[in-house]
Short mmCIF file of C-alpha atoms in Angstrom, two decimals:
data_model
loop_
_atom_site.label_atom_id
_atom_site.label_comp_id
_atom_site.label_asym_id
_atom_site.label_seq_id
_atom_site.Cartn_x
_atom_site.Cartn_y
_atom_site.Cartn_z
CA MET H 1 106.16 96.04 118.20
CA ALA H 2 108.34 92.93 118.12
CA ASN H 3 109.80 93.78 121.57
CA PRO H 4 108.99 90.82 123.89
CA GLN H 5 108.17 93.14 126.77
CA TRP H 6 104.92 94.04 125.00
CA LYS H 7 103.87 90.41 124.61
CA SER H 8 104.05 89.31 128.25
CA PRO H 9 102.56 91.08 131.30
CA GLN H 10 104.72 94.01 132.41
CA SER H 11 104.16 96.81 134.90
CA PRO H 12 103.32 99.54 134.32
CA VAL H 13 101.21 99.10 131.17
CA ALA H 14 98.39 101.03 129.50
CA ILE H 15 94.99 99.45 130.14
CA TYR H 16 92.56 99.15 127.22
CA SER H 17 88.96 100.10 127.62
CA SER H 18 87.73 99.11 124.14
CA PRO H 19 85.03 96.39 123.80
CA ASP H 20 87.63 93.94 122.51
CA SER H 21 89.96 94.55 125.47
CA PRO H 22 91.08 91.92 127.98
CA GLN H 23 89.15 94.01 130.53
CA SER H 24 85.97 92.84 128.84
CA PRO H 25 84.09 89.91 130.51
CA MET H 26 84.50 87.83 127.37
CA TYR H 27 88.23 87.40 128.05
CA SER H 28 90.20 85.90 130.88
CA PRO H 29 94.02 85.76 131.34
CA GLN H 30 94.08 82.09 130.29
CA PRO H 31 90.82 81.33 128.48
CA ASN H 32 89.51 77.77 128.28
CA PHE H 33 88.79 77.31 124.58
CA ASP H 34 86.37 74.40 124.96
CA SER H 35 84.15 76.26 127.43
CA ALA H 36 84.48 79.86 126.19
CA TYR H 37 84.39 79.46 122.41
CA GLN H 38 82.19 77.72 119.91
CA ARG H 39 83.74 76.33 116.72
CA VAL H 40 81.88 77.44 113.60
CA ASN H 41 82.74 75.04 110.76
CA GLY H 42 86.39 74.06 111.21
CA VAL H 43 87.38 75.78 107.95
CA ARG H 44 90.92 77.16 107.97
CA GLU H 45 91.41 80.74 106.77
CA THR H 46 94.46 82.86 106.05
CA GLY H 47 95.29 86.38 107.07
CA ILE H 48 97.95 88.81 108.19
CA ILE H 49 98.61 89.95 111.75
CA GLU H 50 97.59 93.58 111.69
CA LYS H 51 98.27 94.66 115.27
CA LEU H 52 99.78 93.23 118.46
CA LEU H 53 98.96 94.63 121.87
CA HIS H 54 99.57 93.57 125.51
CA SER H 55 98.21 90.01 125.41
CA TYR H 56 96.16 89.89 122.25
CA GLY H 57 96.09 91.08 118.65
CA PHE H 58 94.06 91.42 115.48
CA ILE H 59 94.21 89.54 112.17
CA GLN H 60 93.13 90.98 108.83
CA CYS H 61 91.39 88.26 106.84
CA CYS H 62 92.62 87.74 103.28
CA ASP H 63 89.51 86.15 101.77
CA ARG H 64 86.91 88.54 103.15
CA ASP H 65 86.61 92.02 104.55
CA ALA H 66 86.94 91.16 108.23
CA ARG H 67 89.25 91.85 111.16
CA LEU H 68 89.33 89.23 113.92
CA PHE H 69 90.50 89.36 117.53
CA PHE H 70 92.81 86.62 118.84
CA HIS H 71 94.35 85.94 122.25
CA TYR H 72 98.01 85.01 122.55
CA SER H 73 96.96 81.73 124.13
CA GLN H 74 95.52 80.72 120.71
CA TYR H 75 98.88 81.23 118.93
CA GLU H 76 100.54 77.88 118.34
CA GLY H 77 104.13 79.05 118.51
CA ASN H 78 106.49 81.37 120.38
CA VAL H 79 104.66 84.66 120.92
CA ASP H 80 107.99 86.45 121.36
CA ASN H 81 108.70 85.83 117.66
CA MET H 82 105.31 87.11 116.53
CA LYS H 83 105.16 90.52 114.80
CA PRO H 84 102.76 92.62 112.72
CA GLY H 85 102.78 91.57 109.08
CA ASP H 86 103.21 87.86 109.81
CA GLU H 87 101.16 85.60 107.54
CA VAL H 88 99.00 83.17 109.52
CA GLU H 89 96.37 80.47 109.20
CA PHE H 90 93.50 80.13 111.68
CA GLU H 91 89.97 78.97 112.37
CA MET H 92 87.09 81.30 113.12
CA SER H 93 85.10 80.66 116.29
CA LEU H 94 82.37 82.47 118.21
CA ASP H 95 82.51 83.58 121.79
CA ARG H 96 79.71 81.68 123.60
CA ARG H 97 78.75 84.65 125.78
CA THR H 98 78.88 87.51 123.27
CA GLY H 99 78.53 85.72 119.95
CA LYS H 100 81.43 87.76 118.52
CA PRO H 101 83.73 86.09 115.97
CA ILE H 102 87.33 85.48 117.03
CA ALA H 103 90.34 83.64 115.57
CA CYS H 104 91.73 80.53 117.21
CA HIS H 105 94.36 77.86 116.52
CA VAL H 106 96.59 80.51 114.88
CA ILE H 107 99.61 79.12 113.00
CA LYS H 108 102.36 81.18 111.37
CA LEU H 109 102.90 80.56 107.63
CA GLN H 110 105.90 81.07 105.41
CA SER H 111 106.27 84.52 103.85
CA GLY H 112 104.51 84.72 100.48
CA SER H 113 101.85 82.16 101.37
CA VAL H 114 99.05 84.71 101.70
CA THR H 115 97.58 87.14 99.19
CA PHE H 116 94.61 89.48 99.26
CA GLU H 117 94.15 89.35 95.51
CA VAL H 118 93.08 87.00 92.73
CA MET H 119 94.68 87.56 89.34
CA SER H 120 93.00 87.45 85.93
CA GLU H 121 93.80 84.36 83.86
CA GLU H 122 95.16 86.31 80.87
CA ARG H 123 97.11 89.47 80.31
CA VAL H 124 95.25 92.59 79.18
CA MET H 125 96.56 95.17 76.68
CA GLY H 126 96.22 98.85 77.49
CA LEU H 127 97.78 102.33 77.50
CA VAL H 128 99.31 104.41 80.29
CA THR H 129 97.14 107.48 80.85
CA THR H 130 98.78 108.77 84.05
CA GLU H 131 102.35 108.13 85.17
CA ALA H 132 102.99 106.57 88.60
CA LYS H 133 105.40 108.37 90.91
CA PRO H 134 107.88 106.68 93.29
CA ALA H 135 107.71 107.13 97.05
CA ARG H 136 109.38 110.21 98.51
CA ASN H 137 110.87 110.85 101.91
CA LYS H 138 108.40 111.86 104.57
CA SER H 139 108.92 115.16 106.36
CA PRO H 140 108.54 115.16 110.16
CA ALA H 141 105.35 117.18 109.83
CA GLU H 142 103.78 114.43 107.72
CA VAL H 143 104.22 111.68 110.34
CA GLY H 144 100.86 111.55 112.12
CA TYR H 145 99.73 109.53 115.10
CA VAL H 146 96.56 107.56 115.76
CA ALA H 147 95.24 106.90 119.28
CA ILE H 148 94.84 103.13 119.71
CA GLN H 149 94.83 102.55 123.47
CA VAL H 150 92.89 104.27 126.24
CA GLY H 151 93.19 103.21 129.87
CA ASN H 152 91.31 103.99 133.07
CA ARG H 153 94.16 104.89 135.39
CA ARG H 154 97.35 106.92 135.31
CA GLU H 155 100.59 104.99 135.73
CA PRO H 156 103.69 107.11 136.52
CA GLY H 157 106.48 106.60 134.02
CA LEU H 158 104.27 104.82 131.47
CA SER H 159 106.05 104.43 128.14
CA GLY H 160 105.10 102.84 124.85
CA PRO H 161 106.96 100.38 122.65
CA PRO H 162 109.67 101.65 120.26
CA GLY H 163 108.24 104.11 117.75
CA TYR H 164 105.13 104.84 119.84
CA ASN H 165 104.23 107.77 122.09
CA VAL H 166 102.13 108.03 125.24
CA LYS H 167 100.16 111.10 126.28
CA TRP H 168 97.56 111.76 128.97
CA SER H 169 93.97 112.82 128.50
CA ASP H 170 92.33 115.60 130.52
CA GLY H 171 90.79 112.91 132.70
CA GLY H 172 94.16 111.41 133.56
CA GLU H 173 93.81 108.44 131.18
CA PRO H 174 96.87 107.13 129.29
CA ILE H 175 96.60 107.17 125.50
CA LEU H 176 99.04 105.17 123.40
CA LEU H 177 99.72 106.93 120.12
CA GLU H 178 100.68 104.73 117.17
CA PRO H 179 102.41 106.39 114.20
CA SER H 180 99.99 106.45 111.28
CA SER H 181 102.82 104.98 109.22
CA LEU H 182 106.02 103.47 110.60
CA LEU H 183 107.63 104.05 107.21
CA ASP H 184 109.76 107.15 106.60
CA THR H 185 108.37 107.53 103.09
CA MET H 186 105.09 108.64 101.62
CA PRO H 187 103.19 106.02 99.60
CA THR H 188 103.80 105.88 95.88
CA GLU H 189 101.57 108.11 93.77
CA LEU H 190 99.46 105.73 91.71
CA GLY H 191 99.27 105.97 87.95
CA ARG H 192 96.47 104.84 85.63
CA VAL H 193 96.20 102.47 82.69
CA SER H 194 93.26 102.25 80.34
CA TYR H 195 91.97 99.26 78.39
CA GLU H 196 88.93 98.29 76.33
CA GLN H 197 86.46 95.59 77.33
CA ALA H 198 83.22 94.79 75.46
CA GLY H 199 83.33 98.12 73.65
CA GLU H 200 83.84 100.17 76.85
CA HIS H 201 87.01 101.88 78.10
CA PHE H 202 88.08 101.41 81.72
CA TYR H 203 90.80 102.96 83.89
CA ILE H 204 92.51 101.14 86.77
CA PRO H 205 95.44 102.15 89.00
CA TYR H 206 98.98 100.81 89.15
CA GLY H 207 102.02 101.65 91.23
CA VAL H 208 105.75 101.88 90.53
CA GLU H 209 106.16 98.53 92.29
CA ASP H 210 103.75 96.89 89.81
CA VAL H 211 106.01 97.59 86.80
CA GLU H 212 108.34 94.75 85.83
CA GLY H 213 111.96 95.39 84.92
CA GLY H 214 112.21 98.72 86.74
CA VAL H 215 110.98 100.55 83.63
CA GLN H 216 109.69 104.10 84.09
CA LEU H 217 106.43 104.22 82.19
CA LYS H 218 105.31 107.35 80.40
CA LYS H 219 101.93 108.60 79.28
CA GLY H 220 100.93 106.90 76.02
CA ASP H 221 103.11 103.80 76.50
CA GLU H 222 101.50 100.54 75.39
CA VAL H 223 101.55 97.93 78.17
CA SER H 224 100.22 94.52 79.10
CA PHE H 225 99.18 93.55 82.63
CA PHE H 226 97.10 91.27 84.82
CA ILE H 227 94.03 92.61 86.62
CA ALA H 228 94.12 91.89 90.34
CA THR H 229 90.82 91.86 92.26
CA ASP H 230 90.70 92.18 96.05
CA LYS H 231 89.31 88.89 97.38
CA ARG H 232 87.95 90.61 100.46
CA MET H 233 85.42 92.41 98.28
CA GLU H 234 84.37 89.26 96.42
CA ASP H 235 80.92 89.31 97.99
CA MET H 236 80.32 92.64 96.30
CA GLN H 237 80.93 91.19 92.81
CA PRO H 238 77.88 90.32 90.66
CA LYS H 239 76.88 86.68 90.98
CA SER H 240 76.89 86.32 87.18
CA TRP H 241 80.59 87.22 87.08
CA ARG H 242 81.48 84.42 89.50
CA ASP H 243 79.72 81.91 87.28
CA LYS H 244 81.79 82.86 84.23
CA PRO H 245 85.07 81.12 83.30
CA ALA H 246 88.16 82.38 85.16
CA LYS H 247 89.67 83.82 82.00
CA VAL H 248 86.97 86.51 81.82
CA VAL H 249 88.37 89.88 82.93
CA PRO H 250 86.81 91.18 86.19
CA ASP H 251 84.47 94.12 85.85
CA PRO H 252 86.38 97.26 87.00
CA ARG H 253 83.13 99.06 87.76
CA ASN H 254 82.92 97.05 90.97
CA GLY H 255 86.08 98.76 92.25
CA ASN H 256 89.00 97.27 94.21
CA VAL H 257 90.91 96.23 91.09
CA ARG H 258 94.47 97.07 90.16
CA ALA H 259 96.95 96.42 87.35
CA ARG H 260 99.75 94.05 88.39
CA LYS H 261 102.90 92.71 86.69
CA VAL H 262 102.82 95.54 84.15
CA GLN H 263 105.09 95.04 81.14
CA LEU H 264 106.11 97.68 78.60
CA ILE H 265 105.18 96.63 75.05
CA SER H 266 106.10 99.77 73.13
CA SER H 267 107.19 103.17 74.33
CA VAL H 268 105.65 106.29 72.87
CA PRO H 269 108.24 108.76 71.50
CA VAL H 270 108.59 111.56 74.03
CA GLU H 271 109.39 115.04 72.78
CA ARG H 272 112.16 116.68 74.76
CA TYR H 273 112.55 120.41 75.28
CA MET H 274 115.41 122.61 76.39
CA GLY H 275 115.63 125.73 78.47
CA VAL H 276 117.48 127.63 81.18
CA VAL H 277 116.65 127.61 84.89
CA CYS H 278 115.52 131.18 85.59
CA SER H 279 114.02 130.92 89.09
CA MET H 280 114.39 128.60 92.12
CA LYS H 281 112.23 128.67 95.26
CA GLU H 282 111.98 126.40 98.33
CA SER H 283 110.78 123.26 96.54
CA PHE H 284 110.11 124.37 92.96
CA GLY H 285 111.36 126.64 90.21
CA PHE H 286 110.83 127.90 86.67
CA ILE H 287 112.57 127.21 83.38
CA GLU H 288 112.73 129.68 80.49
CA ARG H 289 111.90 127.58 77.46
CA ALA H 290 114.06 127.70 74.34
CA ASP H 291 111.22 126.86 71.95
CA VAL H 292 108.70 129.55 72.95
CA VAL H 293 108.84 132.80 74.87
CA LYS H 294 107.42 131.28 78.03
CA GLU H 295 108.44 130.01 81.45
CA ILE H 296 107.40 126.59 82.74
CA PHE H 297 107.01 125.36 86.33
CA PHE H 298 108.98 122.40 87.70
CA HIS H 299 109.06 120.62 91.08
CA TYR H 300 112.39 119.56 92.54
CA SER H 301 111.20 115.93 92.63
CA GLU H 302 111.36 115.91 88.81
CA TYR H 303 115.17 116.04 88.92
CA PRO H 304 116.49 112.51 89.59
CA GLY H 305 119.74 113.64 91.21
CA ASP H 306 120.59 115.98 94.07
CA ILE H 307 118.67 119.20 93.43
CA ARG H 308 121.64 121.13 94.81
CA GLU H 309 123.39 120.31 91.54
CA ILE H 310 120.97 122.66 89.75
CA GLU H 311 121.72 126.41 89.84
CA LEU H 312 120.24 129.52 88.27
CA GLY H 313 121.30 129.83 84.64
CA ASP H 314 121.89 126.09 84.13
CA ASP H 315 120.95 124.61 80.76
CA VAL H 316 118.45 121.75 81.14
CA GLU H 317 116.42 119.30 79.08
CA PHE H 318 112.92 118.20 80.07
CA SER H 319 109.61 116.70 79.03
CA ILE H 320 106.22 118.35 79.44
CA ALA H 321 103.24 116.82 81.26
CA ALA H 322 99.82 118.14 82.29
CA ARG H 323 99.18 118.38 86.05
CA ASN H 324 95.92 119.85 87.32
CA GLY H 325 95.27 121.33 83.91
CA LYS H 326 98.64 123.10 83.69
CA GLU H 327 101.85 122.28 81.85
CA VAL H 328 104.83 121.34 84.05
CA ALA H 329 108.38 120.25 83.27
CA THR H 330 109.18 116.60 84.09
CA HIS H 331 112.16 114.23 83.86
CA ILE H 332 114.67 117.09 84.05
CA LYS H 333 118.25 116.51 82.89
CA LYS H 334 121.15 118.92 83.30
CA LEU H 335 123.00 119.85 80.08
CA ILE H 336 126.49 121.13 79.30
CA GLU H 337 126.79 124.90 79.63
CA GLY H 338 126.20 126.64 76.33
CA THR H 339 123.91 123.94 74.91
CA VAL H 340 120.81 126.14 74.97
CA VAL H 341 120.85 129.06 72.53
CA PHE H 342 117.98 131.54 72.51
CA GLU H 343 119.17 133.87 69.74
CA ASP H 344 121.42 134.34 66.74
CA VAL H 345 123.84 137.30 66.78
CA SER H 346 124.91 138.88 63.49
CA ASN H 347 128.63 139.39 62.79
CA GLU H 348 128.08 142.83 61.23
CA ARG H 349 128.87 145.86 63.42
CA ILE H 350 126.30 148.63 62.93
CA GLN H 351 126.64 152.29 63.92
CA GLY H 352 123.69 154.05 65.49
CA LYS H 353 122.52 156.70 67.91
CA VAL H 354 120.89 156.55 71.35
CA ILE H 355 117.35 157.97 71.23
CA LYS H 356 116.19 156.64 74.61
CA PRO H 357 118.69 155.72 77.36
CA LEU H 358 117.99 153.17 80.06
CA PRO H 359 116.32 154.57 83.21
CA ARG H 360 118.66 155.28 86.10
CA GLY H 361 118.27 154.45 89.79
CA PRO H 362 115.08 152.77 91.11
CA GLN H 363 113.32 153.31 87.78
CA ARG H 364 115.76 150.87 86.19
CA ARG H 365 113.89 147.92 87.74
CA GLN H 366 110.77 147.87 85.61
CA SER H 367 108.65 145.37 83.71
CA ASP H 368 110.16 146.15 80.28
CA PRO H 369 113.57 144.42 80.12
CA LEU H 370 114.37 146.21 76.82
CA SER H 371 113.51 149.78 77.71
CA GLY H 372 116.37 151.47 75.83
CA ARG H 373 116.14 152.50 72.14
CA LEU H 374 118.70 153.03 69.38
CA SER H 375 118.22 154.24 65.83
CA TYR H 376 120.31 153.34 62.80
CA ASP H 377 120.30 153.98 59.07
CA THR H 378 119.66 151.02 56.75
CA GLY H 379 120.32 153.02 53.57
CA ASP H 380 116.65 153.22 52.62
CA THR H 381 115.16 154.18 55.97
CA THR H 382 115.90 154.73 59.63
CA LYS H 383 115.00 151.94 62.03
CA GLU H 384 114.65 151.74 65.79
CA ILE H 385 115.83 148.78 67.83
CA PRO H 386 115.53 148.11 71.60
CA PHE H 387 118.29 147.17 74.05
CA GLY H 388 118.46 146.21 77.70
CA ASP H 389 120.67 146.20 80.78
CA ARG H 390 122.92 143.35 79.69
CA ASP H 391 123.47 144.56 76.11
CA GLN H 392 126.26 147.08 76.86
CA ARG H 393 129.86 145.93 76.94
CA SER H 394 130.62 148.60 79.53
CA GLU H 395 128.40 149.77 82.37
CA CYS H 396 128.65 153.50 81.68
CA SER H 397 125.38 155.44 81.40
CA LEU H 398 124.47 156.17 77.81
CA GLN H 399 122.97 159.58 77.03
CA VAL H 400 120.62 160.79 74.29
CA ALA H 401 122.44 161.30 70.95
CA ASP H 402 125.46 159.20 71.98
CA ILE H 403 127.11 157.49 68.99
CA VAL H 404 127.36 153.72 69.48
CA GLU H 405 128.28 150.57 67.64
CA PHE H 406 126.43 147.26 68.07
CA ASN H 407 125.40 143.85 66.72
CA ILE H 408 121.81 142.71 66.08
CA ALA H 409 120.53 139.66 68.01
CA THR H 410 117.46 137.79 66.65
CA ASP H 411 115.41 135.64 69.04
CA ARG H 412 114.91 132.18 67.54
CA ARG H 413 111.50 131.84 69.19
CA ASP H 414 109.62 134.95 68.07
CA LYS H 415 112.14 136.54 65.65
CA LEU H 416 112.23 139.77 67.66
CA GLN H 417 115.46 141.75 67.31
CA ARG H 418 117.48 143.80 69.78
CA ALA H 419 120.83 145.62 69.87
CA THR H 420 123.62 143.89 71.82
CA ASN H 421 127.39 144.19 72.38
CA ILE H 422 126.94 147.98 72.47
CA ASP H 423 130.10 150.15 72.56
CA LEU H 424 130.22 153.94 73.05
CA LEU H 425 132.34 155.46 70.27
CA PRO H 426 134.93 158.20 71.12
CA GLU H 427 133.63 160.54 68.37
CA THR H 428 130.37 160.94 70.28
CA PHE H 429 131.92 163.78 72.31
CA CYS H 430 132.88 165.68 69.12
CA THR H 431 129.53 165.38 67.33
CA THR H 432 126.98 165.72 70.13
CA GLY H 433 128.27 168.91 71.74
CA GLU H 434 128.20 167.16 75.12
CA LYS H 435 129.78 169.39 77.77
CA ARG H 436 132.88 167.79 79.26
CA GLU H 437 134.63 168.91 82.47
CA MET H 438 138.10 168.31 83.91
CA GLY H 439 139.06 167.33 87.42
CA LEU H 440 141.34 165.39 89.81
CA VAL H 441 140.52 162.17 91.59
CA ALA H 442 140.27 163.33 95.22
CA ALA H 443 139.13 160.15 97.02
CA MET H 444 138.32 156.53 96.28
CA LYS H 445 136.37 153.95 98.23
CA GLU H 446 135.24 150.41 97.38
CA GLY H 447 133.47 150.80 94.04
CA PHE H 448 133.15 154.60 94.00
CA GLY H 449 135.06 157.84 94.49
CA PHE H 450 135.02 161.66 94.30
CA ILE H 451 136.43 164.08 91.73
CA LYS H 452 137.46 167.67 92.55
CA CYS H 453 136.32 169.90 89.68
CA VAL H 454 138.92 172.22 88.11
CA ASP H 455 136.55 174.89 86.78
CA ARG H 456 134.34 175.18 89.88
CA ASP H 457 134.46 174.64 93.59
CA ALA H 458 132.68 171.25 93.73
CA ARG H 459 133.32 167.58 94.37
CA MET H 460 131.51 165.09 92.12
CA PHE H 461 130.60 161.54 93.04
CA PHE H 462 131.39 158.83 90.50
CA HIS H 463 130.99 155.05 90.31
CA PHE H 464 133.71 152.82 88.89
CA SER H 465 131.16 151.44 86.40
CA GLU H 466 131.26 154.84 84.61
CA LEU H 467 134.88 154.36 83.48
CA LEU H 468 134.99 154.30 79.68
CA ASP H 469 138.10 152.11 79.93
CA PRO H 470 137.32 149.62 82.70
CA MET H 471 140.84 148.15 82.36
CA ARG H 472 142.48 151.40 83.44
CA GLU H 473 143.49 151.59 87.10
CA LEU H 474 142.72 154.92 88.79
CA HIS H 475 144.79 156.56 91.50
CA ILE H 476 144.20 159.56 93.74
CA GLY H 477 145.46 162.66 91.94
CA ASP H 478 144.85 161.33 88.42
CA GLU H 479 143.49 163.87 85.92
CA VAL H 480 140.18 162.84 84.39
CA GLU H 481 137.56 164.11 81.97
CA PHE H 482 133.86 163.58 82.65
CA THR H 483 130.27 164.54 81.97
CA VAL H 484 127.93 165.75 84.70
CA VAL H 485 124.34 164.48 84.63
CA PRO H 486 121.46 165.42 86.97
#
């Protein structure tokens, strides 16, 4: 909006039809202040230039909830250097014909001269009840537009200032679309602090920018702060409050208050948890916790670095916060591989027997991750123990009555046990009566092959995962021994 071509008459331009437009009878290209306007009381006010259009603009008053029109002819300076956000001083006048308030004798002030707020005299002690979140990048879909200019004729080739769009209505009228926010970031997510006043507890917001020292506040932290009250809403404050000394804290029940210059007094100890990333979606994922048998949700914004650094199976550390009544992982930190341990594995090798093999084919993908069962003798009794897909050292298919050797893994969280590091013992073929056949490797592809049976006219499919010795390299013509299963 600081482009000079939008501050002096240009052609073509969009014509405004709003009541405050230069097309209105109350305005002329070069108004005569003495004849057209009536001075109210000569009191100087402060404000911020909110919007600049073709030959006029609007000022947001700092001391009251008002928005005043002003014509460029009333700006005492170079209009080409004027831009939205400038701090200005002005007088309020009334248009003699319409009686509407306008700003005149507008003077630019130094940055930092104007504020919308009045601060409490003393600091207030309180606690953080909700953490504030920093701004995040805005996606293109989140950049909206607001129609601010409607004309009464169609000008070919009409274009708006940088960052603005122009479209045409069904009636052929030009509409200038102003981005709802010229920033490429979403506003910060406000947090809350609580404090006690006259025996009552109150909650007021604060933002990341209100915290001094760049400290990241956490829920439960003890803080001190000033209470800032919006001066524009002063008329809504109780008269009795205005009559009290300045050091009295403003009443938050009147709204429009905020914690400013927040300082950390003491930080509450935050319990940290560990886990392993077990699922990742488009903008969120899940972590398998190491302290309980449970998964916890996390949003990618909770990882301070590049989320692409996080992969499935990574060990992480995190805090837990409540969001919308549910626990979520926050302040995620990546750990060294092997830091998180879910179970303890015994050193003793135990011999047992397969009583329920893992399902084969499509049935293998089922809800029970430990669907296999082994039995073993403890000396006093026979016990059963489950096992799963990843508990075999080889990938061969175990059969009922197979003799195996294994270790016992005990989950640290719920103390449940399972068999792991399972090996098929060679003596299984001597004790189980399992029928073995002989054959020659007839063909091999990528990951599988075919065996020509010696005792019958048949070719049997096999997968390389069924090799009892996965280190052995097969060749076409090799003699092999195998078991046939349905």
